[in-house]
Amino acid sequence: MGKSSLLAAIGPSGSGKTHTVFGCAREPGMVPLALRRIFCENESSGTESSRVFYLSMFEISSEKGKAERMIDLLHDGGDVCMQNSILKGLQEAVFRDAQQAESLIAHGMLKRATAMTNLNSQSSRSQCIINIRYDSENGDEEVDRKTSSTTLTIVDLAGAEREKKTGNQGARLLESNFINNTSMVFGLCLRSLLEHQKNRKKPLQKHYQNSLLTRYLRDYLEGKKRMMLILTVKPGEEDYLNTSFLLRQASPFTKIKFKTLEQPVNLTCSKRPNQALPQADQLKKMKFSNCDASLVDEGNIDTGFHLNMRKEIAGKVVKDCPNQNIKGSANENSNEIHVLSDGYISWGIQEKPSLNGDYLKNKVAKDREYLIMQGLSKALWSVLKQYKKKLEGIEIENCHLRDSLTSEKTKSLDLENELASEKLRCFDLENELKELKFRCTCCNEASANVLAVLHDAGSNLSQYQMVEGQEVNTEVSSYSLSELEQTENEKKMDHSATDSIVTFASDSGGVEEQCPQLIHQQLEDLSKGSDDSEYVNGFKDTSIGDACSRSQEVSTSNDAQDLICYEETGMVAISSTSGATSPCLYTGQKSEQDAVSIVGDVKKLEPEIECVSNESSPATSIEGEMGMVAISSTTGATSPCLYTGQKSEEDAVSIVGDVKKLEPEIECVSNESSPATSIEGERAKSSQDYEDLKDAEGEPTKTENDDSLPSVENRIACVAAQPHTVLDSSESPRKDCICFDVDEEQLNYEEGKKQQVPLVTNLPKEEWDTNNITKCLSHLASSSNFQHKEKPKRRLLPASCLLVKDISTLDVKDENDKPKGARGGKRVTMDDKIRTQGICGNICELKSLKSLHSCIQAIVLHRTHFMQKFSY
Ligand SMILES: Nc1ncnc2c1ncn2[C@@H]1O[C@H](COP(=O)(O)OP(=O)(O)OP(=O)(O)O)[C@@H](O)[C@H]1O
């Protein structure tokens, strides 16, 4: 009776202060629990009619963050003002039971200012205060009625907020400032009270003046009334700072002692009892009043409520403190229990003097402190348990993370190994790339060389085609001349062979013999005229290669009907002209036997020649193993002429005889009507030479070819210095032919035989002198070499060799190498064509332009393949 108390919930925002105070339907808070307890005691005491309860509810909020205002929540939100710690305008609601009070409180809660923040969807933006006042109606006097009033105040403070967490702005931010300020002032008041209690010399600071809430709760904050604080914390990890801060700030408040006691009874004045009497007198009064109250007020409602509370708490204390001496004194009528229960309820505010002396008083105080610390430790223990659970979860998560880390490490190791292997692979690829680059460079160079070679070859071919009889192949000529000399020496041993210089003419009736003196003179003239590198007696000196090129050109042309082919060691000359009925064929032999059997060979070869020769083509050549077989055939030719050269040294000995034997055959196969030395294709190209010759000779220019050819050919005297050497009947002198100018009188150039002019002038056998021949040949060789030195224009050998090399490395097969089964005869390969249609020994490996083109294509493909590999 007459013991007002305060129950305040403090803590950060969203920690559950409102939930703790008001609760919910399943979990009632402090207010419903208190109401139920009050009415439960009242029912048990049977004094229901004698007690009246009043309920008031208001809130303290901020007005735009500046002024504070108090609003009555139970009566339409009327403003409340405070004057001298007395609220004016606050109306109380009378209630008779707990349900009625709860409904009133619920109605007031609807009017409370709340707002949504980041921390709480229904965050309290004001301090809510609920007063439950008990007033006894037994006394008749007003004074007694006032003195019998007791108030239980329950405060739901707005939680302190951190701006970073709440993210409040504008009005919410002003509210937050107000809330934080009020919380701060409340804490300052408590701290000041604690410091004042520790050191009496320190004055009690008047921090309560800084807010309406502290001003209203001044008695409690100055230790004049009992007060109990409920700390609410959040167990979240992110709230650790707030929790620790609150515990550190509130833990000293447990040491606050409320030594002042209210004067519940016998107070005649309306002033506060603690203010009316000094502290010492209050203590004395308290002793007596408590004793009296315990004795006199027995059976009273208020006394019964307190006794029930004391009994419950005393049982709890006895249960928790079995070793204490108070165990046996747990009697509801005893003072010890009374003291213990009071101490427990009032949270160290009251210190009731014990009837048994100071010993018991100190002991009770210690027990009280122990209980307080025990409660705090339990709260801390629960918090620690929650953190422990969290730590366990974190440890489990760490274990999973470690496992995953281990697996990731193994994966990373595997990846590193793979990376190392890839690096090695890249290194190999780089090396391969370098090699490919190098090969591409080589291919480029090769292709450039091939193009250059082609260009040179084309130019040379054109030059060969354009220029006729200008050059002499020194190699072949020197070789032929040396063999001629050797053969002449051998001829000395064989008298039958020494006088054999054979010349062949396609015209059977055109063979003439001249005296050795004349020949000697002609040779000297030739040697003298050799200084002229371009012409010998008005004719261009030509090489075998030139002859071959010309003959090849002639053979490829539709109009040409002649073919002249050479081999390394021998030469086959076939001369035929258009319209010739029988082409002429001759093959030089190196042995007597071969020469003797020329006719037979020719006869034997005729079917083969006919077989491989194409009637539509003007000429076909077949190369033999030791010699060369040249086949000349023209359209309409009746019998081809063939001669095969052999490498035997004794061939030259029996040349004369052989030739004699062959002459009938040659005459037989030669076409009398057509001069074998005339080549239409060449004639056209050498027309300039003819003109020069005619101009030099002073002969009248003949417009018809048939007339011009004999005039030119009559000027040619060919000496067969080697058995396998064939004197071409064409107008161009060969390297193995001795060409010299012949006087007009000496030429068998009869008027009626213009078309059968002898092409070659032979010396009579009896007039041939070996010395003359040798000398003549030496002059010829020297002149040829000299001419060749002055005209080093042939570069086809390295080009052809390079080309062949490239082709061999690329493994390119020429389509001409395919067998021609349709022909049914001897298979003519590309090599055969090259050899038979080759220009000379130096360019014998130079294949046709078609093969060159295919070669270039293959090189380009090869290069493209390398570039694709490089780009990958
Ligand atoms: N012990 C609890 N049991 C169940 N729910 C709780 C408990 N404590 C708090 N809550 C819930 O937490 C939320 C916030 O609680 P409450 O509003 O009481 O916090 P508060 O401290 O009053 O915050 P503020 O200071 O911002 O008003 C509410 O939804 C409430 O239901």
mmCIF file of C-alpha atoms in Angstrom, residues 73-284:
data_model
loop_
_atom_site.group_PDB
_atom_site.id
_atom_site.type_symbol
_atom_site.label_atom_id
_atom_site.label_comp_id
_atom_site.label_asym_id
_atom_site.label_seq_id
_atom_site.Cartn_x
_atom_site.Cartn_y
_atom_site.Cartn_z
ATOM 1 C CA LEU A 73 -4.226 8.221 -25.709
ATOM 2 C CA LEU A 74 -7.404 7.211 -23.958
ATOM 3 C CA HIS A 75 -9.475 10.272 -24.519
ATOM 4 C CA ASP A 76 -9.361 11.436 -28.110
ATOM 5 C CA GLY A 77 -5.794 12.586 -28.101
ATOM 6 C CA GLY A 78 -6.085 15.548 -25.841
ATOM 7 C CA ASP A 79 -2.975 17.479 -24.995
ATOM 8 C CA VAL A 80 -1.514 17.092 -21.579
ATOM 9 C CA CYS A 81 0.668 19.578 -19.836
ATOM 10 C CA MET A 82 2.887 19.233 -16.849
ATOM 11 C CA GLN A 83 3.026 21.559 -13.920
ATOM 12 C CA ASN A 84 5.257 20.705 -10.962
ATOM 13 C CA SER A 85 5.364 17.070 -11.760
ATOM 14 C CA ILE A 86 1.604 17.013 -11.959
ATOM 15 C CA LEU A 87 -0.042 16.311 -15.216
ATOM 16 C CA LYS A 88 -2.942 18.451 -16.171
ATOM 17 C CA GLY A 89 -5.463 17.357 -18.708
ATOM 18 C CA LEU A 90 -4.750 13.731 -18.313
ATOM 19 C CA GLN A 91 -7.903 11.857 -17.736
ATOM 20 C CA GLU A 92 -8.118 8.499 -16.066
ATOM 21 C CA ALA A 93 -10.338 5.649 -16.981
ATOM 22 C CA VAL A 94 -11.866 3.512 -14.296
ATOM 23 C CA PHE A 95 -11.806 -0.174 -14.846
ATOM 24 C CA ARG A 96 -13.028 -3.018 -12.770
ATOM 25 C CA ASP A 97 -11.288 -5.948 -14.277
ATOM 26 C CA ALA A 98 -8.273 -6.799 -16.317
ATOM 27 C CA GLN A 99 -10.149 -7.298 -19.535
ATOM 28 C CA GLN A 100 -11.595 -3.874 -19.353
ATOM 29 C CA ALA A 101 -8.180 -2.404 -18.763
ATOM 30 C CA GLU A 102 -6.683 -4.359 -21.593
ATOM 31 C CA SER A 103 -9.338 -3.162 -23.962
ATOM 32 C CA LEU A 104 -8.687 0.405 -22.929
ATOM 33 C CA ILE A 105 -4.976 -0.048 -23.468
ATOM 34 C CA ALA A 106 -5.556 -1.623 -26.850
ATOM 35 C CA HIS A 107 -7.701 1.318 -27.785
ATOM 36 C CA GLY A 108 -4.944 3.690 -26.726
ATOM 37 C CA MET A 109 -2.320 1.742 -28.624
ATOM 38 C CA LEU A 110 -4.178 2.405 -31.816
ATOM 39 C CA LYS A 111 -3.562 6.085 -31.329
ATOM 40 C CA ARG A 112 0.095 5.747 -30.624
ATOM 41 C CA ALA A 113 2.524 7.187 -33.090
ATOM 42 C CA THR A 114 4.336 4.486 -34.946
ATOM 43 C CA ALA A 115 6.193 4.421 -38.194
ATOM 44 C CA MET A 116 8.070 1.999 -40.319
ATOM 45 C CA THR A 117 11.823 2.103 -40.288
ATOM 46 C CA ASN A 118 14.512 -0.175 -41.592
ATOM 47 C CA LEU A 119 14.742 -1.805 -38.202
ATOM 48 C CA ASN A 120 11.085 -2.133 -37.313
ATOM 49 C CA SER A 121 7.939 -2.088 -39.343
ATOM 50 C CA GLN A 122 6.025 -0.589 -36.423
ATOM 51 C CA SER A 123 8.629 1.368 -34.634
ATOM 52 C CA SER A 124 7.442 3.408 -31.699
ATOM 53 C CA ARG A 125 8.060 7.087 -32.308
ATOM 54 C CA SER A 126 7.054 8.187 -28.823
ATOM 55 C CA GLN A 127 7.455 7.344 -25.184
ATOM 56 C CA CYS A 128 4.352 5.611 -23.966
ATOM 57 C CA ILE A 129 3.417 5.784 -20.291
ATOM 58 C CA ILE A 130 0.657 3.739 -18.627
ATOM 59 C CA ASN A 131 -0.466 4.429 -15.098
ATOM 60 C CA ILE A 132 -2.452 1.932 -13.097
ATOM 61 C CA ARG A 133 -3.551 3.546 -9.967
ATOM 62 C CA TYR A 134 -5.218 1.933 -7.045
ATOM 63 C CA ASP A 135 -7.398 3.892 -4.832
ATOM 64 C CA SER A 136 -9.120 2.604 -1.773
ATOM 65 C CA GLU A 137 -12.695 3.608 -1.210
ATOM 66 C CA ASN A 138 -12.856 2.574 2.405
ATOM 67 C CA GLY A 139 -11.807 5.854 3.911
ATOM 68 C CA ASP A 140 -14.293 8.529 4.252
ATOM 69 C CA GLU A 141 -11.901 11.326 4.395
ATOM 70 C CA GLU A 142 -10.304 12.744 1.376
ATOM 71 C CA VAL A 143 -6.896 12.674 2.952
ATOM 72 C CA ASP A 144 -7.105 9.055 3.593
ATOM 73 C CA ARG A 145 -8.214 8.496 0.068
ATOM 74 C CA LYS A 146 -5.216 10.265 -1.288
ATOM 75 C CA THR A 147 -2.796 8.574 0.916
ATOM 76 C CA SER A 148 -4.207 5.209 -0.037
ATOM 77 C CA SER A 149 -3.416 5.760 -3.720
ATOM 78 C CA THR A 150 -0.682 3.703 -5.245
ATOM 79 C CA THR A 151 0.485 3.850 -8.806
ATOM 80 C CA LEU A 152 2.178 1.333 -10.994
ATOM 81 C CA THR A 153 3.816 3.088 -13.906
ATOM 82 C CA ILE A 154 4.876 1.163 -16.965
ATOM 83 C CA VAL A 155 6.943 2.945 -19.593
ATOM 84 C CA ASP A 156 7.630 1.777 -23.129
ATOM 85 C CA LEU A 157 10.525 3.848 -24.249
ATOM 86 C CA ALA A 158 11.296 4.464 -27.852
ATOM 87 C CA GLY A 159 14.442 2.665 -28.714
ATOM 88 C CA ALA A 160 17.632 4.413 -29.504
ATOM 89 C CA GLU A 161 18.369 4.395 -33.192
ATOM 90 C CA ARG A 162 21.449 4.623 -35.287
ATOM 91 C CA GLU A 163 20.985 6.633 -38.415
ATOM 92 C CA LYS A 164 23.150 4.307 -40.473
ATOM 93 C CA LYS A 165 20.875 1.395 -39.677
ATOM 94 C CA THR A 166 17.527 3.082 -39.782
ATOM 95 C CA GLY A 167 18.245 5.256 -42.782
ATOM 96 C CA ASN A 168 15.715 7.762 -41.518
ATOM 97 C CA GLN A 169 15.308 11.031 -43.306
ATOM 98 C CA GLY A 170 13.173 14.097 -42.821
ATOM 99 C CA ALA A 171 10.501 13.662 -40.156
ATOM 100 C CA ARG A 172 11.787 10.239 -39.238
ATOM 101 C CA LEU A 173 15.177 11.712 -38.631
ATOM 102 C CA LEU A 174 13.732 14.401 -36.327
ATOM 103 C CA GLU A 175 11.838 11.759 -34.418
ATOM 104 C CA SER A 176 14.982 9.750 -34.145
ATOM 105 C CA ASN A 177 16.812 12.707 -32.693
ATOM 106 C CA PHE A 178 14.096 13.208 -30.144
ATOM 107 C CA ILE A 179 14.081 9.551 -29.196
ATOM 108 C CA ASN A 180 17.818 9.397 -28.837
ATOM 109 C CA ASN A 181 17.848 12.558 -26.810
ATOM 110 C CA THR A 182 15.255 11.251 -24.405
ATOM 111 C CA SER A 183 17.108 7.971 -23.987
ATOM 112 C CA MET A 184 20.297 9.828 -23.378
ATOM 113 C CA VAL A 185 18.714 12.039 -20.713
ATOM 114 C CA PHE A 186 17.199 9.024 -19.055
ATOM 115 C CA GLY A 187 20.593 7.380 -18.866
ATOM 116 C CA LEU A 188 22.233 10.531 -17.587
ATOM 117 C CA CYS A 189 19.738 10.734 -14.809
ATOM 118 C CA LEU A 190 20.430 7.186 -13.761
ATOM 119 C CA ARG A 191 24.162 7.713 -13.940
ATOM 120 C CA SER A 192 23.915 10.866 -11.889
ATOM 121 C CA LEU A 193 21.895 9.037 -9.301
ATOM 122 C CA LEU A 194 24.431 6.249 -9.193
ATOM 123 C CA GLU A 195 27.341 8.610 -8.808
ATOM 124 C CA HIS A 196 25.496 10.512 -6.134
ATOM 125 C CA GLN A 197 24.886 7.322 -4.247
ATOM 126 C CA LYS A 198 28.504 6.361 -4.541
ATOM 127 C CA ASN A 199 29.713 9.732 -3.483
ATOM 128 C CA ARG A 200 27.378 11.744 -1.383
ATOM 129 C CA LYS A 201 29.401 14.827 -1.937
ATOM 130 C CA LYS A 202 28.540 14.829 -5.566
ATOM 131 C CA PRO A 203 25.385 16.762 -6.155
ATOM 132 C CA LEU A 204 22.546 15.126 -7.926
ATOM 133 C CA GLN A 205 22.484 16.551 -11.381
ATOM 134 C CA LYS A 206 19.216 17.828 -12.678
ATOM 135 C CA HIS A 207 19.313 16.064 -15.962
ATOM 136 C CA TYR A 208 15.642 15.248 -15.600
ATOM 137 C CA GLN A 209 14.801 18.797 -16.664
ATOM 138 C CA ASN A 210 15.927 18.137 -20.186
ATOM 139 C CA SER A 211 12.912 16.117 -21.195
ATOM 140 C CA LEU A 212 9.284 15.684 -20.294
ATOM 141 C CA LEU A 213 9.717 12.033 -19.616
ATOM 142 C CA THR A 214 12.459 12.477 -17.030
ATOM 143 C CA ARG A 215 10.604 15.329 -15.487
ATOM 144 C CA TYR A 216 7.586 13.147 -15.075
ATOM 145 C CA LEU A 217 9.697 10.322 -13.705
ATOM 146 C CA ARG A 218 11.743 12.563 -11.468
ATOM 147 C CA ASP A 219 10.941 10.718 -8.258
ATOM 148 C CA TYR A 220 12.070 7.472 -9.720
ATOM 149 C CA LEU A 221 15.206 8.920 -11.233
ATOM 150 C CA GLU A 222 16.172 10.483 -7.949
ATOM 151 C CA GLY A 223 15.743 7.232 -6.127
ATOM 152 C CA LYS A 224 12.609 8.164 -4.228
ATOM 153 C CA LYS A 225 10.447 5.471 -5.723
ATOM 154 C CA ARG A 226 11.043 2.001 -6.766
ATOM 155 C CA MET A 227 12.023 1.395 -10.270
ATOM 156 C CA MET A 228 12.746 -1.663 -12.308
ATOM 157 C CA LEU A 229 14.459 -1.651 -15.672
ATOM 158 C CA ILE A 230 13.949 -4.279 -18.328
ATOM 159 C CA LEU A 231 16.735 -4.447 -20.866
ATOM 160 C CA THR A 232 15.814 -5.774 -24.284
ATOM 161 C CA VAL A 233 18.449 -6.796 -26.765
ATOM 162 C CA LYS A 234 18.496 -8.358 -30.185
ATOM 163 C CA PRO A 235 20.393 -11.574 -30.657
ATOM 164 C CA GLY A 236 21.493 -10.802 -34.183
ATOM 165 C CA GLU A 237 25.125 -10.698 -35.052
ATOM 166 C CA GLU A 238 24.737 -7.287 -36.555
ATOM 167 C CA ASP A 239 23.296 -6.057 -33.232
ATOM 168 C CA TYR A 240 26.298 -7.105 -31.242
ATOM 169 C CA LEU A 241 27.514 -3.531 -30.833
ATOM 170 C CA ASN A 242 24.152 -2.284 -29.655
ATOM 171 C CA THR A 243 23.795 -5.158 -27.238
ATOM 172 C CA SER A 244 27.226 -4.772 -25.760
ATOM 173 C CA PHE A 245 26.778 -1.024 -25.491
ATOM 174 C CA LEU A 246 23.492 -1.366 -23.664
ATOM 175 C CA LEU A 247 24.836 -3.944 -21.260
ATOM 176 C CA ARG A 248 27.851 -1.833 -20.461
ATOM 177 C CA GLN A 249 25.690 1.205 -19.927
ATOM 178 C CA ALA A 250 23.009 -0.479 -17.849
ATOM 179 C CA SER A 251 25.104 -2.808 -15.748
ATOM 180 C CA PRO A 252 26.155 -0.023 -13.294
ATOM 181 C CA PHE A 253 22.514 0.839 -12.736
ATOM 182 C CA THR A 254 22.091 -2.382 -10.820
ATOM 183 C CA LYS A 255 24.034 -0.762 -8.029
ATOM 184 C CA ILE A 256 21.553 2.002 -7.590
ATOM 185 C CA LYS A 257 19.945 1.880 -4.179
ATOM 186 C CA PHE A 258 16.672 3.473 -3.465
ATOM 187 C CA LYS A 259 16.976 4.459 0.121
ATOM 188 C CA THR A 260 14.087 6.813 0.182
ATOM 189 C CA LEU A 261 10.734 5.384 0.888
ATOM 190 C CA GLU A 262 7.332 6.674 0.366
ATOM 191 C CA GLN A 263 5.089 7.536 3.226
ATOM 192 C CA PRO A 264 2.204 5.391 2.333
ATOM 193 C CA VAL A 265 0.082 6.268 5.268
ATOM 194 C CA ASN A 266 -0.525 8.906 7.817
ATOM 195 C CA LEU A 267 0.589 11.619 5.464
ATOM 196 C CA THR A 268 -1.507 14.632 5.938
ATOM 197 C CA CYS A 269 0.040 16.798 3.380
ATOM 198 C CA SER A 270 -0.001 16.357 -0.307
ATOM 199 C CA LYS A 271 3.714 16.926 -0.627
ATOM 200 C CA ARG A 272 5.988 14.140 -1.384
ATOM 201 C CA PRO A 273 7.080 12.241 1.707
ATOM 202 C CA ASN A 274 10.712 12.165 0.715
ATOM 203 C CA GLN A 275 10.679 15.850 0.427
ATOM 204 C CA ALA A 276 8.879 16.452 3.714
ATOM 205 C CA LEU A 277 11.217 14.540 5.970
ATOM 206 C CA PRO A 278 14.888 14.093 6.073
ATOM 207 C CA GLN A 279 16.311 10.750 5.107
ATOM 208 C CA ALA A 280 17.151 9.602 8.594
ATOM 209 C CA ASP A 281 13.734 10.349 9.850
ATOM 210 C CA GLN A 282 12.236 8.561 6.888
ATOM 211 C CA LEU A 283 14.182 5.485 7.698
ATOM 212 C CA LYS A 284 12.995 5.535 11.203
#
